[in-house]
């Protein structure tokens, strides 16, 4: 008598998926690199017409073999403007090289060439972008009622720029205000008996107090926007690519005219109304930065990298570099400020109505 074994269809399906998964895993590591890596020169600089030329030179860190970051103090750093040698930069320590008395010029192309003992030479180019053209702003108040009856009133700004249709331009926008107040001081007092903070016993207690001296400080303002032009954002030091809606705010928004067929570019922004209070001269400043494409790509790649850095199986994101023979970024930017002032009557009415 023959024994007939019955197979559960679900078991067969699961077994097939396991085999397929094992087969697919084999093809996921075919680009793994085992070969030894040598350190490269790392060139980092952001040129701007309002700053002297300052370039940082270091070496790349390696994992195979393990290597630490090294600041390069004995490099030869030459800078060219429109293919004409401007001079050799002087080392000021900590890996920085400076060309005193020289400011980058708008629309000029700069090339840096770096050589150092023990490293392959490296070079990179950037063209200083022009400032935004004919910025205009329309102001208004926008009140939104949310679920459960919550109401928020924000200042609304419609920014409009003239942009060339012959080439893509790359921008960021941020808003700041100037405030005056006393400087806080950090005070520490020694304790008679230590206290345990959850990690170790502390022998002193430190806290901030209001000082006596007055100071002017620049404060960034959180911006709300859901414009489709926005590519990524910067929120308090971190670049992010998350989606944009009315409830997401940022310190700085990055956008471009790429794939945008118009001679004007318009962007809608909102800020909470209370940011207008207690500002020096009742004013805020809207900053629009222009970037060359390489710097914009570099920042965008940092945003993409951050989005996947906690996922070991996400698609690999390489940080963008334009340094030939080395690593780093040699880019440029140009800023333009648009100051908006409010009279005392408007500020008083706004504070009363809200």
mmCIF file of C-alpha atoms in Angstrom:
data_model
loop_
_atom_site.group_PDB
_atom_site.id
_atom_site.type_symbol
_atom_site.label_atom_id
_atom_site.label_comp_id
_atom_site.label_asym_id
_atom_site.label_seq_id
_atom_site.Cartn_x
_atom_site.Cartn_y
_atom_site.Cartn_z
ATOM 1 C CA UNK A 1 0.000 0.000 0.000
ATOM 2 C CA UNK A 2 1.471 3.369 -1.030
ATOM 3 C CA UNK A 3 1.536 6.392 1.253
ATOM 4 C CA UNK A 4 0.268 9.566 -0.384
ATOM 5 C CA UNK A 5 1.539 12.826 1.137
ATOM 6 C CA UNK A 6 -0.766 15.802 0.873
ATOM 7 C CA UNK A 7 0.848 19.226 0.381
ATOM 8 C CA UNK A 8 -0.778 22.346 1.688
ATOM 9 C CA UNK A 9 -0.932 24.901 -1.202
ATOM 10 C CA UNK A 10 -0.080 27.704 1.246
ATOM 11 C CA UNK A 11 3.093 25.873 2.280
ATOM 12 C CA UNK A 12 4.174 25.564 -1.336
ATOM 13 C CA UNK A 13 3.623 29.261 -1.945
ATOM 14 C CA UNK A 14 5.650 30.284 1.131
ATOM 15 C CA UNK A 15 8.480 27.921 0.160
ATOM 16 C CA UNK A 16 8.559 29.386 -3.343
ATOM 17 C CA UNK A 17 8.738 32.940 -1.997
ATOM 18 C CA UNK A 18 11.600 31.994 0.340
ATOM 19 C CA UNK A 19 13.565 30.490 -2.551
ATOM 20 C CA UNK A 20 12.919 33.565 -4.681
ATOM 21 C CA UNK A 21 14.006 35.798 -1.823
ATOM 22 C CA UNK A 22 17.221 33.860 -1.364
ATOM 23 C CA UNK A 23 17.911 34.078 -5.066
ATOM 24 C CA UNK A 24 17.302 37.822 -5.143
ATOM 25 C CA UNK A 25 19.583 38.373 -2.135
ATOM 26 C CA UNK A 26 22.482 36.927 -4.086
ATOM 27 C CA UNK A 27 22.213 39.686 -6.709
ATOM 28 C CA UNK A 28 22.008 42.564 -4.218
ATOM 29 C CA UNK A 29 25.685 42.472 -3.207
ATOM 30 C CA UNK A 30 27.367 42.103 -6.584
ATOM 31 C CA UNK A 31 28.728 45.673 -6.430
ATOM 32 C CA UNK A 32 30.307 45.287 -2.973
ATOM 33 C CA UNK A 33 33.818 46.721 -2.986
ATOM 34 C CA UNK A 34 36.673 44.925 -1.238
ATOM 35 C CA UNK A 35 39.658 46.689 -2.757
ATOM 36 C CA UNK A 36 41.845 49.010 -0.731
ATOM 37 C CA UNK A 37 41.040 52.714 -0.903
ATOM 38 C CA UNK A 38 43.550 55.549 -0.901
ATOM 39 C CA UNK A 39 42.817 58.967 0.576
ATOM 40 C CA UNK A 40 41.917 61.813 -1.755
ATOM 41 C CA UNK A 41 42.079 65.561 -1.449
ATOM 42 C CA UNK A 42 38.806 67.091 -0.215
ATOM 43 C CA UNK A 43 38.161 70.622 -1.485
ATOM 44 C CA UNK A 44 35.317 72.617 0.071
ATOM 45 C CA UNK A 45 34.357 76.219 -0.659
ATOM 46 C CA UNK A 46 31.290 78.337 -1.346
ATOM 47 C CA UNK A 47 32.260 81.531 -3.166
ATOM 48 C CA UNK A 48 30.131 84.642 -2.829
ATOM 49 C CA UNK A 49 30.597 88.247 -4.059
ATOM 50 C CA UNK A 50 30.272 89.587 -0.499
ATOM 51 C CA UNK A 51 33.041 87.404 1.001
ATOM 52 C CA UNK A 52 36.762 86.994 0.417
ATOM 53 C CA UNK A 53 37.849 83.720 -1.171
ATOM 54 C CA UNK A 54 38.376 81.065 1.501
ATOM 55 C CA UNK A 55 38.908 77.368 0.641
ATOM 56 C CA UNK A 56 39.223 74.402 3.014
ATOM 57 C CA UNK A 57 41.518 71.486 2.121
ATOM 58 C CA UNK A 58 41.567 68.118 3.897
ATOM 59 C CA UNK A 59 41.953 64.417 3.088
ATOM 60 C CA UNK A 60 39.144 61.899 2.766
ATOM 61 C CA UNK A 61 38.636 59.275 5.465
ATOM 62 C CA UNK A 62 38.798 55.625 4.416
ATOM 63 C CA UNK A 63 37.337 52.418 5.846
ATOM 64 C CA UNK A 64 39.662 50.024 4.038
ATOM 65 C CA UNK A 65 42.214 50.573 5.433
ATOM 66 C CA UNK A 66 40.825 52.654 8.342
ATOM 67 C CA UNK A 67 41.945 56.268 8.067
ATOM 68 C CA UNK A 68 41.219 59.458 9.997
ATOM 69 C CA UNK A 69 40.415 62.932 8.694
ATOM 70 C CA UNK A 70 43.573 64.934 8.073
ATOM 71 C CA UNK A 71 43.825 68.688 7.549
ATOM 72 C CA UNK A 72 46.186 69.575 4.697
ATOM 73 C CA UNK A 73 48.462 72.480 5.672
ATOM 74 C CA UNK A 74 51.136 72.253 2.945
ATOM 75 C CA UNK A 75 49.029 72.249 -0.231
ATOM 76 C CA UNK A 76 49.610 74.449 -3.250
ATOM 77 C CA UNK A 77 46.241 76.084 -4.011
ATOM 78 C CA UNK A 78 45.968 78.129 -7.210
ATOM 79 C CA UNK A 79 42.888 80.066 -8.268
ATOM 80 C CA UNK A 80 41.916 81.145 -11.793
ATOM 81 C CA UNK A 81 39.293 83.684 -12.849
ATOM 82 C CA UNK A 82 38.014 83.161 -16.403
ATOM 83 C CA UNK A 83 41.185 81.082 -17.073
ATOM 84 C CA UNK A 84 43.502 83.863 -15.792
ATOM 85 C CA UNK A 85 45.640 83.045 -12.745
ATOM 86 C CA UNK A 86 44.634 85.236 -9.791
ATOM 87 C CA UNK A 87 47.316 83.892 -7.483
ATOM 88 C CA UNK A 88 48.226 81.263 -4.911
ATOM 89 C CA UNK A 89 46.167 81.097 -1.732
ATOM 90 C CA UNK A 90 47.916 81.398 1.637
ATOM 91 C CA UNK A 91 47.400 78.874 4.449
ATOM 92 C CA UNK A 92 45.823 80.349 7.603
ATOM 93 C CA UNK A 93 45.799 77.086 9.584
ATOM 94 C CA UNK A 94 43.241 74.344 10.265
ATOM 95 C CA UNK A 95 43.115 73.479 6.563
ATOM 96 C CA UNK A 96 41.961 76.934 5.398
ATOM 97 C CA UNK A 97 43.512 78.844 2.493
ATOM 98 C CA UNK A 98 42.655 82.462 1.715
ATOM 99 C CA UNK A 99 43.293 84.994 -1.042
ATOM 100 C CA UNK A 100 43.234 88.359 0.727
ATOM 101 C CA UNK A 101 41.658 91.348 -0.955
ATOM 102 C CA UNK A 102 39.963 89.302 -3.688
ATOM 103 C CA UNK A 103 36.183 89.077 -3.961
ATOM 104 C CA UNK A 104 34.420 86.854 -6.532
ATOM 105 C CA UNK A 105 32.652 88.692 -9.337
ATOM 106 C CA UNK A 106 29.122 87.961 -10.486
ATOM 107 C CA UNK A 107 28.930 85.724 -13.609
ATOM 108 C CA UNK A 108 32.706 85.062 -13.559
ATOM 109 C CA UNK A 109 34.015 81.463 -13.670
ATOM 110 C CA UNK A 110 36.537 80.363 -11.045
ATOM 111 C CA UNK A 111 38.763 77.311 -11.139
ATOM 112 C CA UNK A 112 40.794 75.975 -8.221
ATOM 113 C CA UNK A 113 43.741 73.580 -8.667
ATOM 114 C CA UNK A 114 45.119 71.822 -5.576
ATOM 115 C CA UNK A 115 48.311 69.754 -5.279
ATOM 116 C CA UNK A 116 49.829 68.218 -2.153
ATOM 117 C CA UNK A 117 52.522 65.628 -1.455
ATOM 118 C CA UNK A 118 51.134 62.097 -1.340
ATOM 119 C CA UNK A 119 47.860 62.887 -3.112
ATOM 120 C CA UNK A 120 46.590 63.047 -6.655
ATOM 121 C CA UNK A 121 45.953 66.625 -7.774
ATOM 122 C CA UNK A 122 42.370 67.902 -7.726
ATOM 123 C CA UNK A 123 40.516 70.726 -9.460
ATOM 124 C CA UNK A 124 37.005 72.157 -9.721
ATOM 125 C CA UNK A 125 35.086 75.040 -11.323
ATOM 126 C CA UNK A 126 32.126 77.227 -10.440
ATOM 127 C CA UNK A 127 30.409 80.205 -12.059
ATOM 128 C CA UNK A 128 29.105 82.895 -9.691
ATOM 129 C CA UNK A 129 25.322 83.175 -10.263
ATOM 130 C CA UNK A 130 23.625 86.514 -10.762
ATOM 131 C CA UNK A 131 21.261 88.025 -8.218
ATOM 132 C CA UNK A 132 17.516 87.628 -8.653
ATOM 133 C CA UNK A 133 15.992 90.189 -11.001
ATOM 134 C CA UNK A 134 13.178 92.622 -10.154
ATOM 135 C CA UNK A 135 11.836 90.981 -6.978
ATOM 136 C CA UNK A 136 8.268 91.921 -6.119
ATOM 137 C CA UNK A 137 6.136 91.006 -3.114
ATOM 138 C CA UNK A 138 2.411 91.210 -2.411
ATOM 139 C CA UNK A 139 1.340 91.103 1.237
ATOM 140 C CA UNK A 140 -1.832 90.004 2.946
ATOM 141 C CA UNK A 141 -3.345 88.201 5.921
ATOM 142 C CA UNK A 142 -4.574 84.633 5.702
ATOM 143 C CA UNK A 143 -6.815 83.070 8.359
ATOM 144 C CA UNK A 144 -7.368 79.318 8.266
ATOM 145 C CA UNK A 145 -9.836 77.341 10.376
ATOM 146 C CA UNK A 146 -8.746 73.788 11.067
ATOM 147 C CA UNK A 147 -10.455 70.740 12.505
ATOM 148 C CA UNK A 148 -11.995 71.140 15.978
ATOM 149 C CA UNK A 149 -12.372 74.898 15.380
ATOM 150 C CA UNK A 150 -8.704 75.838 15.713
ATOM 151 C CA UNK A 151 -7.947 79.088 13.829
ATOM 152 C CA UNK A 152 -4.538 80.384 12.725
ATOM 153 C CA UNK A 153 -3.783 83.782 11.201
ATOM 154 C CA UNK A 154 -0.620 84.147 9.165
ATOM 155 C CA UNK A 155 1.041 86.846 7.094
ATOM 156 C CA UNK A 156 0.955 85.845 3.416
ATOM 157 C CA UNK A 157 3.586 86.891 0.859
ATOM 158 C CA UNK A 158 3.465 86.285 -2.871
ATOM 159 C CA UNK A 159 7.005 86.596 -4.256
ATOM 160 C CA UNK A 160 7.585 87.130 -7.976
ATOM 161 C CA UNK A 161 10.967 87.071 -9.750
ATOM 162 C CA UNK A 162 12.040 87.627 -13.340
ATOM 163 C CA UNK A 163 13.920 84.530 -14.523
ATOM 164 C CA UNK A 164 15.727 83.707 -17.794
ATOM 165 C CA UNK A 165 14.056 81.099 -19.997
ATOM 166 C CA UNK A 166 17.336 80.133 -21.651
ATOM 167 C CA UNK A 167 18.703 78.337 -18.592
ATOM 168 C CA UNK A 168 17.536 76.951 -15.256
ATOM 169 C CA UNK A 169 18.215 79.004 -12.138
ATOM 170 C CA UNK A 170 18.396 77.717 -8.565
ATOM 171 C CA UNK A 171 17.234 79.607 -5.481
ATOM 172 C CA UNK A 172 16.454 79.484 -1.790
ATOM 173 C CA UNK A 173 14.274 81.801 0.264
ATOM 174 C CA UNK A 174 14.420 82.572 3.974
ATOM 175 C CA UNK A 175 13.054 85.278 6.278
ATOM 176 C CA UNK A 176 14.697 86.879 9.295
ATOM 177 C CA UNK A 177 14.184 89.715 11.737
ATOM 178 C CA UNK A 178 16.407 91.813 13.979
ATOM 179 C CA UNK A 179 15.662 91.961 17.695
ATOM 180 C CA UNK A 180 17.363 93.682 20.593
ATOM 181 C CA UNK A 181 17.649 92.308 24.097
ATOM 182 C CA UNK A 182 19.956 91.473 26.945
ATOM 183 C CA UNK A 183 22.592 88.808 26.463
ATOM 184 C CA UNK A 184 22.063 85.706 28.563
ATOM 185 C CA UNK A 185 24.894 84.531 30.767
ATOM 186 C CA UNK A 186 25.745 80.946 31.692
ATOM 187 C CA UNK A 187 26.256 80.575 35.462
ATOM 188 C CA UNK A 188 27.522 77.486 37.284
ATOM 189 C CA UNK A 189 27.320 76.944 41.045
ATOM 190 C CA UNK A 190 29.274 74.293 42.935
ATOM 191 C CA UNK A 191 27.047 71.981 44.998
ATOM 192 C CA UNK A 192 27.684 70.805 48.534
ATOM 193 C CA UNK A 193 26.432 67.327 47.666
ATOM 194 C CA UNK A 194 26.392 65.765 44.163
ATOM 195 C CA UNK A 195 23.162 64.922 42.376
ATOM 196 C CA UNK A 196 22.528 62.064 39.941
ATOM 197 C CA UNK A 197 21.184 63.132 36.521
ATOM 198 C CA UNK A 198 20.464 59.578 35.328
ATOM 199 C CA UNK A 199 23.941 59.030 33.894
ATOM 200 C CA UNK A 200 26.463 60.230 36.479
ATOM 201 C CA UNK A 201 26.797 62.372 39.608
ATOM 202 C CA UNK A 202 27.198 66.105 39.028
ATOM 203 C CA UNK A 203 29.107 68.403 41.346
ATOM 204 C CA UNK A 204 27.668 71.659 39.988
ATOM 205 C CA UNK A 205 24.468 73.182 38.653
ATOM 206 C CA UNK A 206 24.520 75.395 35.543
ATOM 207 C CA UNK A 207 21.754 77.638 34.194
ATOM 208 C CA UNK A 208 21.143 80.772 32.107
ATOM 209 C CA UNK A 209 20.388 84.190 33.569
ATOM 210 C CA UNK A 210 19.557 87.514 31.940
ATOM 211 C CA UNK A 211 22.654 89.682 31.632
ATOM 212 C CA UNK A 212 23.029 93.447 31.796
ATOM 213 C CA UNK A 213 24.384 94.184 28.315
ATOM 214 C CA UNK A 214 22.132 94.811 25.308
ATOM 215 C CA UNK A 215 22.777 93.112 21.967
ATOM 216 C CA UNK A 216 21.187 92.890 18.525
ATOM 217 C CA UNK A 217 20.522 89.396 17.230
ATOM 218 C CA UNK A 218 19.217 88.016 13.951
ATOM 219 C CA UNK A 219 16.367 85.526 14.329
ATOM 220 C CA UNK A 220 15.257 83.159 11.546
ATOM 221 C CA UNK A 221 11.508 82.925 10.951
ATOM 222 C CA UNK A 222 9.675 79.665 10.216
ATOM 223 C CA UNK A 223 8.109 79.654 6.733
ATOM 224 C CA UNK A 224 5.020 77.771 5.568
ATOM 225 C CA UNK A 225 4.566 76.882 1.904
ATOM 226 C CA UNK A 226 3.148 74.115 -0.262
ATOM 227 C CA UNK A 227 4.412 75.396 -3.621
ATOM 228 C CA UNK A 228 5.124 72.710 -6.229
ATOM 229 C CA UNK A 229 8.324 74.591 -7.122
ATOM 230 C CA UNK A 230 9.986 73.543 -3.860
ATOM 231 C CA UNK A 231 12.562 70.760 -4.266
ATOM 232 C CA UNK A 232 13.733 70.444 -0.666
ATOM 233 C CA UNK A 233 14.061 72.432 2.551
ATOM 234 C CA UNK A 234 16.348 73.146 5.477
ATOM 235 C CA UNK A 235 14.912 72.818 8.953
ATOM 236 C CA UNK A 236 17.239 74.065 11.657
ATOM 237 C CA UNK A 237 20.421 72.656 10.183
ATOM 238 C CA UNK A 238 19.116 69.548 8.397
ATOM 239 C CA UNK A 239 18.291 69.277 4.688
ATOM 240 C CA UNK A 240 15.028 67.399 4.088
ATOM 241 C CA UNK A 241 13.034 66.236 1.066
ATOM 242 C CA UNK A 242 9.716 65.456 2.773
ATOM 243 C CA UNK A 243 6.472 66.578 1.136
ATOM 244 C CA UNK A 244 5.192 70.108 1.615
ATOM 245 C CA UNK A 245 1.789 71.078 2.921
ATOM 246 C CA UNK A 246 0.291 73.894 4.973
ATOM 247 C CA UNK A 247 1.404 72.386 8.279
ATOM 248 C CA UNK A 248 5.091 71.898 7.438
ATOM 249 C CA UNK A 249 7.405 74.799 8.166
ATOM 250 C CA UNK A 250 11.076 75.311 7.390
ATOM 251 C CA UNK A 251 13.946 77.676 8.025
ATOM 252 C CA UNK A 252 14.810 77.820 4.308
ATOM 253 C CA UNK A 253 13.068 76.604 1.135
ATOM 254 C CA UNK A 254 14.954 75.577 -2.037
ATOM 255 C CA UNK A 255 13.371 75.816 -5.489
ATOM 256 C CA UNK A 256 14.318 76.245 -9.133
ATOM 257 C CA UNK A 257 12.991 77.256 -12.533
ATOM 258 C CA UNK A 258 13.949 73.879 -14.018
ATOM 259 C CA UNK A 259 11.125 72.552 -16.244
ATOM 260 C CA UNK A 260 9.290 75.854 -15.664
ATOM 261 C CA UNK A 261 8.472 77.656 -18.914
ATOM 262 C CA UNK A 262 7.803 81.224 -17.901
ATOM 263 C CA UNK A 263 9.686 84.520 -17.734
ATOM 264 C CA UNK A 264 8.479 84.983 -14.154
ATOM 265 C CA UNK A 265 8.578 82.689 -11.154
ATOM 266 C CA UNK A 266 6.060 83.071 -8.323
ATOM 267 C CA UNK A 267 6.210 81.572 -4.825
ATOM 268 C CA UNK A 268 3.609 81.800 -2.023
ATOM 269 C CA UNK A 269 4.887 81.968 1.573
ATOM 270 C CA UNK A 270 3.263 82.369 4.978
ATOM 271 C CA UNK A 271 4.608 83.170 8.432
ATOM 272 C CA UNK A 272 2.891 83.399 11.814
ATOM 273 C CA UNK A 273 1.807 86.993 12.438
ATOM 274 C CA UNK A 274 3.492 87.259 15.854
ATOM 275 C CA UNK A 275 6.915 87.226 14.154
ATOM 276 C CA UNK A 276 6.230 90.889 13.276
ATOM 277 C CA UNK A 277 6.197 91.945 16.941
ATOM 278 C CA UNK A 278 9.184 93.501 18.762
ATOM 279 C CA UNK A 279 11.386 93.716 15.666
ATOM 280 C CA UNK A 280 13.854 96.569 15.307
ATOM 281 C CA UNK A 281 12.299 99.276 13.066
ATOM 282 C CA UNK A 282 9.187 97.081 12.596
ATOM 283 C CA UNK A 283 10.770 95.207 9.704
ATOM 284 C CA UNK A 284 11.561 91.742 8.400
ATOM 285 C CA UNK A 285 13.998 90.757 5.647
ATOM 286 C CA UNK A 286 13.218 88.263 2.889
ATOM 287 C CA UNK A 287 16.464 86.732 1.599
ATOM 288 C CA UNK A 288 16.687 85.101 -1.812
ATOM 289 C CA UNK A 289 19.921 83.225 -2.504
ATOM 290 C CA UNK A 290 20.960 82.252 -6.040
ATOM 291 C CA UNK A 291 23.102 79.102 -6.429
ATOM 292 C CA UNK A 292 25.143 77.577 -9.183
ATOM 293 C CA UNK A 293 23.805 74.172 -10.199
ATOM 294 C CA UNK A 294 26.610 72.154 -8.568
ATOM 295 C CA UNK A 295 25.975 73.620 -5.101
ATOM 296 C CA UNK A 296 22.218 73.107 -5.482
ATOM 297 C CA UNK A 297 22.783 69.448 -6.438
ATOM 298 C CA UNK A 298 25.136 68.984 -3.488
ATOM 299 C CA UNK A 299 22.561 70.266 -0.974
ATOM 300 C CA UNK A 300 19.791 68.233 -2.621
ATOM 301 C CA UNK A 301 21.906 65.075 -2.368
ATOM 302 C CA UNK A 302 22.389 65.748 1.370
ATOM 303 C CA UNK A 303 18.604 65.958 1.736
ATOM 304 C CA UNK A 304 18.140 62.682 -0.147
ATOM 305 C CA UNK A 305 20.846 60.985 1.908
ATOM 306 C CA UNK A 306 19.199 62.047 5.141
ATOM 307 C CA UNK A 307 15.876 60.553 4.077
ATOM 308 C CA UNK A 308 17.348 57.054 3.667
ATOM 309 C CA UNK A 309 20.226 57.031 6.167
ATOM 310 C CA UNK A 310 18.288 54.908 8.703
ATOM 311 C CA UNK A 311 17.232 52.327 6.124
ATOM 312 C CA UNK A 312 20.043 49.838 5.322
ATOM 313 C CA UNK A 313 18.123 48.474 2.316
ATOM 314 C CA UNK A 314 17.238 51.789 0.690
ATOM 315 C CA UNK A 315 18.678 52.746 -2.665
ATOM 316 C CA UNK A 316 22.209 54.080 -2.206
ATOM 317 C CA UNK A 317 22.497 57.883 -2.333
ATOM 318 C CA UNK A 318 25.865 59.377 -3.245
ATOM 319 C CA UNK A 319 26.643 62.893 -2.041
ATOM 320 C CA UNK A 320 27.251 65.057 -5.107
ATOM 321 C CA UNK A 321 30.764 66.343 -5.786
ATOM 322 C CA UNK A 322 32.226 68.401 -8.638
ATOM 323 C CA UNK A 323 35.873 68.005 -7.594
ATOM 324 C CA UNK A 324 37.841 66.175 -10.284
ATOM 325 C CA UNK A 325 40.471 63.833 -8.834
ATOM 326 C CA UNK A 326 39.165 64.405 -5.311
ATOM 327 C CA UNK A 327 36.022 64.966 -3.257
ATOM 328 C CA UNK A 328 34.069 67.884 -1.825
ATOM 329 C CA UNK A 329 32.139 70.759 -3.324
ATOM 330 C CA UNK A 330 33.385 73.937 -4.990
ATOM 331 C CA UNK A 331 30.239 75.998 -5.485
ATOM 332 C CA UNK A 332 28.954 79.553 -5.324
ATOM 333 C CA UNK A 333 25.988 81.648 -4.251
ATOM 334 C CA UNK A 334 24.708 85.224 -4.440
ATOM 335 C CA UNK A 335 22.228 86.877 -2.080
ATOM 336 C CA UNK A 336 19.658 89.642 -2.364
ATOM 337 C CA UNK A 337 17.680 91.116 0.512
ATOM 338 C CA UNK A 338 14.164 92.522 0.334
ATOM 339 C CA UNK A 339 13.277 94.566 3.436
ATOM 340 C CA UNK A 340 9.610 94.916 4.396
ATOM 341 C CA UNK A 341 8.646 97.573 6.940
ATOM 342 C CA UNK A 342 5.389 97.984 8.865
ATOM 343 C CA UNK A 343 4.115 101.128 10.563
ATOM 344 C CA UNK A 344 3.261 101.230 14.263
ATOM 345 C CA UNK A 345 -0.474 101.437 13.530
ATOM 346 C CA UNK A 346 -0.442 98.177 11.574
ATOM 347 C CA UNK A 347 1.538 96.346 14.282
ATOM 348 C CA UNK A 348 -0.800 97.611 17.003
ATOM 349 C CA UNK A 349 -3.926 96.628 15.037
ATOM 350 C CA UNK A 350 -2.495 93.185 14.266
ATOM 351 C CA UNK A 351 -1.670 92.496 17.910
ATOM 352 C CA UNK A 352 -5.140 93.691 19.027
ATOM 353 C CA UNK A 353 -7.129 91.719 16.445
ATOM 354 C CA UNK A 354 -5.260 88.501 17.237
#
